[in-house]
Coordinates of C-alpha atoms in Angstrom, one line a residue:
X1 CA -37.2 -60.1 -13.6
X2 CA -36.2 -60.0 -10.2
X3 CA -32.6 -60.8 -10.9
X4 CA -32.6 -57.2 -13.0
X5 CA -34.7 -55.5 -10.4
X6 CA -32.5 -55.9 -8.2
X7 CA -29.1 -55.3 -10.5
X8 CA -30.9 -51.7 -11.0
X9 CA -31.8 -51.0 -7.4
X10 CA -28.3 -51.8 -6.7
X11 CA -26.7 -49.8 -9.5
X12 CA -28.8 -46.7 -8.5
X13 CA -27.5 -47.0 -4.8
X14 CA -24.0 -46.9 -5.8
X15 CA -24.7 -43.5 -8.0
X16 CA -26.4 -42.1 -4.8
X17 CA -23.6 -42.8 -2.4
X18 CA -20.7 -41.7 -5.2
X19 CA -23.3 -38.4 -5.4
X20 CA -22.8 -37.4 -2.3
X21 CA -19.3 -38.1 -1.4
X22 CA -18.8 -35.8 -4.5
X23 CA -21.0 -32.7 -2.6
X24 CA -19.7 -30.5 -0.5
X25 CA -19.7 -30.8 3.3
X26 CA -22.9 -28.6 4.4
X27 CA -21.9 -26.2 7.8
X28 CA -23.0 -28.3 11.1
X29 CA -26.0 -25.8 12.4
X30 CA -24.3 -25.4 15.9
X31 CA -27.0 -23.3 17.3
X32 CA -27.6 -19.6 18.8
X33 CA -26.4 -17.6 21.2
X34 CA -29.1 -16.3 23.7
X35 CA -32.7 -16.6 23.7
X36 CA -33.3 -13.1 23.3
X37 CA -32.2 -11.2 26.8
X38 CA -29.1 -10.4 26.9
X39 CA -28.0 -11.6 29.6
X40 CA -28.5 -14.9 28.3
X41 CA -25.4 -14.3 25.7
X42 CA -22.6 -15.4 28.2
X43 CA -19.3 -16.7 27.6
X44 CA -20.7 -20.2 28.3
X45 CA -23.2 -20.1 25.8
X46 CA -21.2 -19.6 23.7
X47 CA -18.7 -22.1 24.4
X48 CA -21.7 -24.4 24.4
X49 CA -22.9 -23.5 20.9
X50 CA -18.9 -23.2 19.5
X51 CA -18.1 -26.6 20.2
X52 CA -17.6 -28.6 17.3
X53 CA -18.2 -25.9 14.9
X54 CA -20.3 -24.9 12.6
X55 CA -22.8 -21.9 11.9
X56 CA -22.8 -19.6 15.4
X57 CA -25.8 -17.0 15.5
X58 CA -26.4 -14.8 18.2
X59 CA -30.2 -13.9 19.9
X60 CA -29.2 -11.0 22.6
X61 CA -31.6 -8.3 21.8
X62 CA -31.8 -5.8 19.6
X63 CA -29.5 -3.6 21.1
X64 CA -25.4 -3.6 21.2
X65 CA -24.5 -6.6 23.6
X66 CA -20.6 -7.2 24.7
X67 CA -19.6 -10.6 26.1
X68 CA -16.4 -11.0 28.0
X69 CA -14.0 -13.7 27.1
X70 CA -11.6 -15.1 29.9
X71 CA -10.3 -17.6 27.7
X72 CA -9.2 -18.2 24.3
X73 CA -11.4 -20.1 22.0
X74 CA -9.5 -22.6 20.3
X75 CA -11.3 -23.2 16.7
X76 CA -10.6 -26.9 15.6
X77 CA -13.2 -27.4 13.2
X78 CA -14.9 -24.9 11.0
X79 CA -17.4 -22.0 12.1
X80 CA -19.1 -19.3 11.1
X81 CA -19.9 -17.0 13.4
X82 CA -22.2 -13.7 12.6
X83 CA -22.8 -11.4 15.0
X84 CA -25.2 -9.3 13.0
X85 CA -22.9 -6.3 13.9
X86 CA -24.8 -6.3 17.6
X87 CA -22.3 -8.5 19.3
X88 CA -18.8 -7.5 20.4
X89 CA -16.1 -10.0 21.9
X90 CA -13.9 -8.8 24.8
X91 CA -11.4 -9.7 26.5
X92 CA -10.7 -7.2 28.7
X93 CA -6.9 -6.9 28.0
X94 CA -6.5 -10.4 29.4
X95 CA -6.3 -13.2 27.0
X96 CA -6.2 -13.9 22.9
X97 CA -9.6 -14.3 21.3
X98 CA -9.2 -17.0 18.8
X99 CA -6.6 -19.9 17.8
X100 CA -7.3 -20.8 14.9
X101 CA -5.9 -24.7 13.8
X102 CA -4.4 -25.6 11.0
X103 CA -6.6 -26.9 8.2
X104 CA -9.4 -25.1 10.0
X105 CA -11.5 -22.2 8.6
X106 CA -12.8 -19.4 11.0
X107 CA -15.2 -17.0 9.2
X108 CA -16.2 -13.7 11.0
X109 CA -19.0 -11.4 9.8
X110 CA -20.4 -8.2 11.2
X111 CA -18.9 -8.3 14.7
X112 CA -16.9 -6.6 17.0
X113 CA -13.4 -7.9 18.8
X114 CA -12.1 -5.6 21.8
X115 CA -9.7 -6.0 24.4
X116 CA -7.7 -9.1 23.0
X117 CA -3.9 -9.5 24.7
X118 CA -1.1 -12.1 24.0
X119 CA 2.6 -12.1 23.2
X120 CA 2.0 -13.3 19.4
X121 CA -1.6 -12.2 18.3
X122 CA -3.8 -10.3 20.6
X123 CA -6.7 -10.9 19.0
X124 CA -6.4 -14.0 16.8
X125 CA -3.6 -16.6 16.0
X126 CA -4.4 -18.0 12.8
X127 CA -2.3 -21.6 11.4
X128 CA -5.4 -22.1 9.2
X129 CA -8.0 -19.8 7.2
X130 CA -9.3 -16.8 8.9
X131 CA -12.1 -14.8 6.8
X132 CA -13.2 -11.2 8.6
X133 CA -16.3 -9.5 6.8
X134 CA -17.5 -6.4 8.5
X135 CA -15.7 -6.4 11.6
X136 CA -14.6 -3.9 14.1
X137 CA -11.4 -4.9 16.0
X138 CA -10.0 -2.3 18.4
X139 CA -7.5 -2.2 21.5
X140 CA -5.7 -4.9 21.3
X141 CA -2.4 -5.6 22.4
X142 CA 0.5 -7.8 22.2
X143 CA 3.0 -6.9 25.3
X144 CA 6.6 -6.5 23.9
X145 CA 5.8 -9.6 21.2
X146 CA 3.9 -9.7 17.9
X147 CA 0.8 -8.5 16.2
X148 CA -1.5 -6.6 18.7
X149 CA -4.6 -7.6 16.3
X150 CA -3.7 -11.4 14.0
X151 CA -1.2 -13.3 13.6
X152 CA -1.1 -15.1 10.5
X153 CA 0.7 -18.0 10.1
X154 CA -2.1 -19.4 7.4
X155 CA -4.8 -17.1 4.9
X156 CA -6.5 -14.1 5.5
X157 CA -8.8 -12.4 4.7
X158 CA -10.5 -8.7 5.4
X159 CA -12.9 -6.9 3.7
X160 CA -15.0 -4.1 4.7
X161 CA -13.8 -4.1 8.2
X162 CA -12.1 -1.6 10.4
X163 CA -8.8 -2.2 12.6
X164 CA -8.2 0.5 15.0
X165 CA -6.1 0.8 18.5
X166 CA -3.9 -1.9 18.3
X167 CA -0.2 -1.8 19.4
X168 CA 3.0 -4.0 20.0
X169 CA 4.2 -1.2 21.7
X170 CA 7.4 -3.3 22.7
X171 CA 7.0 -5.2 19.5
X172 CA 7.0 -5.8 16.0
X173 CA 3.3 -5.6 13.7
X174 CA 1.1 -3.1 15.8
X175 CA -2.0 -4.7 14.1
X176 CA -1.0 -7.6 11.6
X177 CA 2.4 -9.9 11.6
X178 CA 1.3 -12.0 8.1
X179 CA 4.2 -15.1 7.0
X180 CA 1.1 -16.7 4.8
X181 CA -1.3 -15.2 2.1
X182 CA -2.9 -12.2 3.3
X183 CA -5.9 -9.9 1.2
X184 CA -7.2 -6.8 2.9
X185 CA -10.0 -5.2 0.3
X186 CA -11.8 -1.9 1.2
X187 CA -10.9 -1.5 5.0
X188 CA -9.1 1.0 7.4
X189 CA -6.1 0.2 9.1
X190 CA -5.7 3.3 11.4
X191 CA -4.2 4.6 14.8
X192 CA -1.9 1.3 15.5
X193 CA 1.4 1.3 16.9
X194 CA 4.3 -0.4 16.9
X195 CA 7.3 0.0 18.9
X196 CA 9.8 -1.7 16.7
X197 CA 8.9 -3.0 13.1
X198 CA 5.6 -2.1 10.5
X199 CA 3.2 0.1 12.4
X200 CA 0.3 -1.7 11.4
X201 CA 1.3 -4.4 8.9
X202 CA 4.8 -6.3 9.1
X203 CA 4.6 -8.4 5.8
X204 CA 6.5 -11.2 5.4
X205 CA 4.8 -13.7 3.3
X206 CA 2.5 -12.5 0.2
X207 CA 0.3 -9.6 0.3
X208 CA -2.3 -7.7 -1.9
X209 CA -3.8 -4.9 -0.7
X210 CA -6.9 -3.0 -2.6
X211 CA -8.9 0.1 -1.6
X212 CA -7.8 0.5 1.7
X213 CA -6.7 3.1 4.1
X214 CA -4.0 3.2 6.4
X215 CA -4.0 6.6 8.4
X216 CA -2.0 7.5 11.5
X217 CA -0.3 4.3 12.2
X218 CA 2.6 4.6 14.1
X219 CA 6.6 2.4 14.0
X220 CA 10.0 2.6 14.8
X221 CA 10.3 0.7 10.9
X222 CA 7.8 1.6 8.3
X223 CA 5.1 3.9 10.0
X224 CA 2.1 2.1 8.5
X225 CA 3.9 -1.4 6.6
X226 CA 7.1 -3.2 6.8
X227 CA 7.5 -5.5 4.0
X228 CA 10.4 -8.1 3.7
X229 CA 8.1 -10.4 1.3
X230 CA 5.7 -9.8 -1.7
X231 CA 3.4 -6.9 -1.7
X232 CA 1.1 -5.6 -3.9
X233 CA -0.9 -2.6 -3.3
X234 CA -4.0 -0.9 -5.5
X235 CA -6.0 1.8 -5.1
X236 CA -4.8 2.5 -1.2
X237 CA -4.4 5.8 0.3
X238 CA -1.7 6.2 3.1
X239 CA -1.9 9.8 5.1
X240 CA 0.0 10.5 8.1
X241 CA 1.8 7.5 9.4
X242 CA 5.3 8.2 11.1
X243 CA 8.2 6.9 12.2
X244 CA 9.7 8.4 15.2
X245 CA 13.7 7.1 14.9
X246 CA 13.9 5.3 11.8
X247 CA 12.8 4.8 8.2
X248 CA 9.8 5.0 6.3
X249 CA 6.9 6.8 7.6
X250 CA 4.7 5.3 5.2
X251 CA 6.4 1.9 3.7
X252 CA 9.6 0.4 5.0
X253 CA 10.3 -2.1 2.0
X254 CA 13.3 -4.6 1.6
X255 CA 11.7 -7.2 -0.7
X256 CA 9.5 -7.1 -3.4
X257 CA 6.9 -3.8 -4.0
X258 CA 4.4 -3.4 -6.5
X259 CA 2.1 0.0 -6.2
X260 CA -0.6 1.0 -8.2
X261 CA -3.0 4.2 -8.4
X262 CA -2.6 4.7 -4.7
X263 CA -1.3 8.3 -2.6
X264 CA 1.1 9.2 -0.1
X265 CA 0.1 12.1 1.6
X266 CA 1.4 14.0 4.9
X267 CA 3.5 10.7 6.1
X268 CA 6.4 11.8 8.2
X269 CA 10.1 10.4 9.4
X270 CA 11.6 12.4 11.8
X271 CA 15.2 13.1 14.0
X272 CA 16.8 13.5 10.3
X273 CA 16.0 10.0 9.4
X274 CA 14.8 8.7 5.4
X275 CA 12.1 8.3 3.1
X276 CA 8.7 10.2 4.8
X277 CA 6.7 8.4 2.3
X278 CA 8.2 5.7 1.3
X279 CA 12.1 3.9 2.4
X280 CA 13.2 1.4 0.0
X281 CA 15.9 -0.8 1.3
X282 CA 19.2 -1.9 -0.4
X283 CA 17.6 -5.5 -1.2
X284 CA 14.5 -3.9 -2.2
X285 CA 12.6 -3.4 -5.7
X286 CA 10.1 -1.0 -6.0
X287 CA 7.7 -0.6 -8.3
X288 CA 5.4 3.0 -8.1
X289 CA 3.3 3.6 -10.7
X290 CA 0.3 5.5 -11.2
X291 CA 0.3 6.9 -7.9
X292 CA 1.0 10.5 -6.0
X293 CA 3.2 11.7 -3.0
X294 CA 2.0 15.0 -1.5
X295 CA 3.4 16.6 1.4
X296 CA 5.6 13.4 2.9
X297 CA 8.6 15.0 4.7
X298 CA 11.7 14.0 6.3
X299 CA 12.6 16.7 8.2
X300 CA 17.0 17.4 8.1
X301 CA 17.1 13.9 6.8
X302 CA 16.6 12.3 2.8
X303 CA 14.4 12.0 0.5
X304 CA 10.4 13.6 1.7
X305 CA 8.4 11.3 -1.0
X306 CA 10.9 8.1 -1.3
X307 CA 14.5 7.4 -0.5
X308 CA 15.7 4.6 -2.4
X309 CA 18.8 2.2 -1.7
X310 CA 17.7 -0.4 -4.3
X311 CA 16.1 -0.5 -7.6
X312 CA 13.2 1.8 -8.2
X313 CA 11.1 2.1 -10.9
X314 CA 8.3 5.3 -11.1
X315 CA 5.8 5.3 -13.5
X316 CA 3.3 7.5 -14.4
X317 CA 3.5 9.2 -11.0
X318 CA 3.4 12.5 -9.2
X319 CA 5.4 14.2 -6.6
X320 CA 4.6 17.4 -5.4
X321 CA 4.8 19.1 -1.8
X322 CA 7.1 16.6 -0.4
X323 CA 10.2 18.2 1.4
X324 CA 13.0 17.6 4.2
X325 CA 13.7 21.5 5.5
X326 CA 17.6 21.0 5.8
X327 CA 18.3 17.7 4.1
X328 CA 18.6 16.2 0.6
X329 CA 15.8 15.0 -1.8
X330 CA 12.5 16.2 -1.7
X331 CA 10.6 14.1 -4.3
X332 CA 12.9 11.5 -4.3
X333 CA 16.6 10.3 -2.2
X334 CA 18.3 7.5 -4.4
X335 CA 22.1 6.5 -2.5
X336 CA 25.3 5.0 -4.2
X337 CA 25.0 1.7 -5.9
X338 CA 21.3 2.2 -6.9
X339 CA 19.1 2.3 -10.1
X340 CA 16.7 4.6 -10.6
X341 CA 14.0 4.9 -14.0
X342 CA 11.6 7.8 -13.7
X343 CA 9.4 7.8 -16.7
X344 CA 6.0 9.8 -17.6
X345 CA 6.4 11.5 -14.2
X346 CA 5.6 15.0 -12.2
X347 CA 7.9 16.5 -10.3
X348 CA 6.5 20.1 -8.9
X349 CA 6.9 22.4 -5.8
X350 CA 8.9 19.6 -3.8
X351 CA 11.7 21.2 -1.3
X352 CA 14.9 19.7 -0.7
X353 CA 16.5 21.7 1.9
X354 CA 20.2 22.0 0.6
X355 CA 20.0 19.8 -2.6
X356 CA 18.0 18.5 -5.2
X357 CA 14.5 19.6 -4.9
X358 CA 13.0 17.2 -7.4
X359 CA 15.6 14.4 -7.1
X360 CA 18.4 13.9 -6.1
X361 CA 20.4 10.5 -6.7
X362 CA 23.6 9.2 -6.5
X363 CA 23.4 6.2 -8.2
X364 CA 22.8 5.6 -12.1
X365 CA 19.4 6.6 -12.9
X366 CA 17.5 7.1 -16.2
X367 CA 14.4 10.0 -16.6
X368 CA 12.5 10.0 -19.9
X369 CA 8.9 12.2 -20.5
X370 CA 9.2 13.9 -17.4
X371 CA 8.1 16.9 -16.3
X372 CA 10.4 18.7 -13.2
X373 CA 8.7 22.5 -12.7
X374 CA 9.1 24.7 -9.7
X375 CA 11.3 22.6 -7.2
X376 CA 13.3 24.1 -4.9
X377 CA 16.6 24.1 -4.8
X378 CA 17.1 22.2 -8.7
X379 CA 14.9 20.0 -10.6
X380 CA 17.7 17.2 -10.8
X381 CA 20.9 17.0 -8.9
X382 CA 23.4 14.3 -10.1
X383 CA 25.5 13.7 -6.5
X384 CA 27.9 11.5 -8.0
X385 CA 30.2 10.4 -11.4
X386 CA 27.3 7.9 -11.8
X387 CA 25.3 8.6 -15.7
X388 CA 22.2 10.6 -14.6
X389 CA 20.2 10.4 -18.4
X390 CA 17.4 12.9 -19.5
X391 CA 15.5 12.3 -22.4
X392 CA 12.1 14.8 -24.2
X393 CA 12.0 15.9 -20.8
X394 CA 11.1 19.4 -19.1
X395 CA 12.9 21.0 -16.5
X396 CA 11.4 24.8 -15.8
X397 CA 10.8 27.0 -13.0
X398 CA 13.1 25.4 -10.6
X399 CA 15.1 27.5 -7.8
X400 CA 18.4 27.6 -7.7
X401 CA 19.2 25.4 -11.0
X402 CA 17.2 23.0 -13.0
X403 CA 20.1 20.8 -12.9
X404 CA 22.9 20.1 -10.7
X405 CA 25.9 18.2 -11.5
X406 CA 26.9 16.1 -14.6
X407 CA 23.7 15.6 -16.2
X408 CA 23.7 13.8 -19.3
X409 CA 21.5 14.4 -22.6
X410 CA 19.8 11.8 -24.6
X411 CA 18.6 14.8 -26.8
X412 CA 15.1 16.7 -26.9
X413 CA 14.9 17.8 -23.3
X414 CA 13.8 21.3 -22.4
X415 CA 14.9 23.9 -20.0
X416 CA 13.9 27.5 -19.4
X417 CA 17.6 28.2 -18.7
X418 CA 21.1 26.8 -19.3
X419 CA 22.0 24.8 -15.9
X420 CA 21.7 21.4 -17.7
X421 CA 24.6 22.1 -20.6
X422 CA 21.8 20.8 -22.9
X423 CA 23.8 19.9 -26.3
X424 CA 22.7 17.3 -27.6
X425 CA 20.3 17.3 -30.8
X426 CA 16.2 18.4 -30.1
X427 CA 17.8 20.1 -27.4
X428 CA 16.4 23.2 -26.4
X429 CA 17.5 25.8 -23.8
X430 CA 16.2 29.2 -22.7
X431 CA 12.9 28.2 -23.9
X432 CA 9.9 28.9 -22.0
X433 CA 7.6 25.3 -22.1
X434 CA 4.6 27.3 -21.6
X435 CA 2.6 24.8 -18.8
X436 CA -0.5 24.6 -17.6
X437 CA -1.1 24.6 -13.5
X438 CA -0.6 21.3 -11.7
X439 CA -4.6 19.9 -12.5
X440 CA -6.1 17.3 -13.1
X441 CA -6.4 16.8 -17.0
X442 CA -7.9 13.4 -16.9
X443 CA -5.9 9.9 -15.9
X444 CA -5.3 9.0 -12.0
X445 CA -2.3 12.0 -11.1
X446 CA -2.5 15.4 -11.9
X447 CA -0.6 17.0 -14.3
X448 CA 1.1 20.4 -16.1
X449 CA -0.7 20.8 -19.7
X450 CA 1.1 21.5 -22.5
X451 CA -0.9 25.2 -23.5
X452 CA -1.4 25.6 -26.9
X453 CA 1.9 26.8 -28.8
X454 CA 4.1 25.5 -26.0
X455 CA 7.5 24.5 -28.0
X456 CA 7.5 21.3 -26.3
X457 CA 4.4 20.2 -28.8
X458 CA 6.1 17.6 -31.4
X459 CA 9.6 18.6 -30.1
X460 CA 10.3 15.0 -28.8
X461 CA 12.0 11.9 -30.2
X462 CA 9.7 9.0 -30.9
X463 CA 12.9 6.9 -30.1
X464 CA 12.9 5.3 -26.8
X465 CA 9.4 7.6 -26.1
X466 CA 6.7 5.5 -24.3
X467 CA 3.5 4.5 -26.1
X468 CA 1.4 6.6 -23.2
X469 CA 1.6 9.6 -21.5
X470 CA 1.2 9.9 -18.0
X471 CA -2.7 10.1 -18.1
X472 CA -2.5 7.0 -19.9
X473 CA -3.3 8.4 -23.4
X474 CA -1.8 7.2 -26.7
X475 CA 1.6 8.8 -27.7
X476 CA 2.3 10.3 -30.2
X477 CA -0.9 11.8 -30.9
X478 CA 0.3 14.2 -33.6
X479 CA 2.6 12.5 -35.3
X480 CA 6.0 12.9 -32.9
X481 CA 6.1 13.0 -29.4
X482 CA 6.1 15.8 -26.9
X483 CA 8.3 16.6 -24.3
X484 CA 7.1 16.0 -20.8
X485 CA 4.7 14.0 -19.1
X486 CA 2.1 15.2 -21.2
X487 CA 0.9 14.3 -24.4
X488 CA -0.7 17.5 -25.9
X489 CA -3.9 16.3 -28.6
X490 CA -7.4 15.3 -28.4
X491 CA -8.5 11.7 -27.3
X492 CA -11.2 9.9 -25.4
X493 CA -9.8 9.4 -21.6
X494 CA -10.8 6.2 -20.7
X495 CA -11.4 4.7 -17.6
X496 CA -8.3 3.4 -15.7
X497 CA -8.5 -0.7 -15.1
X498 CA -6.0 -1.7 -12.5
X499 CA -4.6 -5.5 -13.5

């Protein structure tokens, strides 16, 4: 009896001990900050309660309490630090904030980080996991090097948090230089500077990007992002970032872009330079869809919404108000040796200066269901003996010409004049396509409605015609498709899911 008394008691020890090396660690309680006057919270103290790691809390008052930082904090095991958005880190233009080690987590929540300065990563250098949750971080600089706010060398992640004031003024990344896995959800990026590359982001590892704002950033390359690795934006608004002698006031891209449901409005390249809203370089691939550019410009220089020296594809999008007084391109710039597919796209009001108000390209490029009303001067201009294809697609309204150049018919394209030498069978000419104002009739962009009686109605070719308009609804709802961007019928608009 014994004998199996003890055969049990040992059995049910060896369960226990596999148990809990099969749980997770639990965070070492490394203690609190201050015992409730604030002058107790002191860069010591903390040191104190950061060594080893752990959960750090902060007990300063119930007011907003700063403590200066003279020295770095290296982080070499993990911590969590909340500062229960009362506590802000500074320091005071002098040294980094955090290093964070490899294979080491660092996890940030409601806080504030000020005044960080080093030649690579004013605020944080990161080799291992960085998470920031509700965190202001302002002013801080990295000196003719790299990223004034984190350098990421590892992961990270922001959500909810602000980043604001930051500069490599001398330097590339004026907030974020990112060769690892980098997510920003639901955050502003705003007012950073860079004097050479990415304004505020300089991608060159993976990077996803969701509700977000950039606004006002500032770069010689890409006003608000430089990306020469994977990116992958949703939902993200970029409005007035610049460049001041080069490319891109929004997006410098050379890699691999992927853009969803976001807008582009009032971003700027100046001194006759390319692309206000978006440059994509000749190794780049850009994919837009979904999305609008409004008032970009690039003033005496190419392409106001996008100048393109790689492959683009646009999708679903809208371009209107964009313009480059003096230059060429107002929607969109595409150069020699390019490709080019606009599909299920808007093209109104944009201003090309001396050619092609709508687009301009001088590479091969394809347009299908597209809708090019009211640019100025021509819808489409064709700049070289490259094929520039139209297919079920509208071109009204525009100054000038609706098309310039050779433009090729695929058939069942529209004009209100003859510039296009439409010849081709469904093609019609001196026709009037009877639109609706630029509104928004349901999906993500706005649109030009198809008014009741237009000729455009079932005038299409369901060869080759996508199976959604630019709203997203079905096509073809009565039986053949329209030409345009927009599918004239009755459906249920439903709600637009991102993947």
């Amino acid at each position: 009896m014994k004998k199996e008394l003890l055969h049990l008691f040992s059995i049910v020890t060896l369960c226990l001990i596999v148990a809990s090396l099969t749980l997770p660690m639990p965070v070492r309680a490394a203690g609190t900050v201050g015992n409730g006057d604030p002058g107790s919270c002191t860069e010591s103290a903390l040191d104190a309660v950061l060594s080893g790691g752990g959960l750090v809390n902060f007990n300063c008052g119930p007011n907003q309490v700063t403590i200066t930082i003279t020295n770095q904090k290296t982080i070499s095991a993990n911590t969590t630090m909340d500062g229960g958005n009362l506590i802000t880190l500074d320091g005071g233009n002098t040294t980094r904030l955090f290093t964070v080690n490899a294979g080491v987590t660092l996890d940030l929540k409601a806080l504030g980080l000020t005044g960080g300065s080093a030649s690579q990563g004013g605020a944080i250098y990161n080799d291992g996991t960085v998470i920031i949750k509700d965190v202001l971080l302002t002013n801080s600089f990295a000196p003719g090097g790299t990223a004034g706010g984190i350098y990421n060398n590892g992961t990270l992640t922001i959500t909810h948090s602000t980043l604001s004031g930051t500069a490599a003024s001398n330097g590339q990344a004026g907030t974020i230089y990112n060769l690892g896995a980098l997510t920003v959800a639901n955050s502003n990026l705003s007012y950073n500077l860079a004097g050479l590359v990415g304004g505020s982001l300089y991608n060159k590892g993976t990077a996803t990007i969701t509700s977000s704002t950039f606004e006002g950033n500032s770069g010689s390359t890409g006003g608000a992002i430089a990306n020469s690795g994977t990116l992958t934006i949703r939902g993200s608004t970029f409005n007035a970032n610049s460049t001041v002698s080069s490319v891109g006031g929004g997006i410098y891209n050379d890699a691999n872009l992927t853009i969803y449901t976001s807008t582009f409005s009032e971003n700027t390249t100046y001194f006759g330079e390319r692309g206000g809203g978006l440059f994509n370089g000749a190794s780049g691939s850009a994919v837009i869809h979904t999305s609008t550019f409004i008032n970009n410009s690039a003033p005496g220089g190419y392409g106001g919404g996008i100048y393109n020296d790689g492959q683009l594809t646009v999708l679903a999008d809208t371009f209107t108000g964009n313009s480059n007084n003096g230059g060429v391109g107002g929607g969109i710039y595409s150069s020699i040796n390019t490709t080019t597919i606009i599909t299920d796209s808007t093209f109104f009001n944009n201003f090309g200066g001396a050619f092609g108000g709508g687009v301009f390209t001088s590479g091969p490029t394809s347009i299908v269901n597209s809708t090019f009303y009211a640019n100025n001067p021509s819808g489409v201009n064709n700049g070289s003996l490259d094929i520039v294809s139209i297919k079920n697609t509208i071109l009204a309204g525009n100054t000038v010409n609706n098309c310039f150049g050779t433009i090729t018919s695929l058939g069942n394209n529209l004009e209100d004049a003859a510039d296009c030498s439409l010849s081709e069978q469904g093609d019609l000419s001196y026709t009037d396509p009877m639109l609706g104002p630029l509104a928004n009739n349901g999906g993500p962009t706005l649109t030009h409605a198809l008014l009741k009686g237009s000729p455009a109605i079932n005038a299409g070719t369901n060869a080759g015609c996508p199976s959604a308009d630019q709203r997203g609804l079905p096509r073809p709802m009565l039986g053949t498709c329209d030409i345009g961007a927009y599918e004239f019928g009755f459906a249920i608009l439903l709600p637009v899911i991102s993947k």
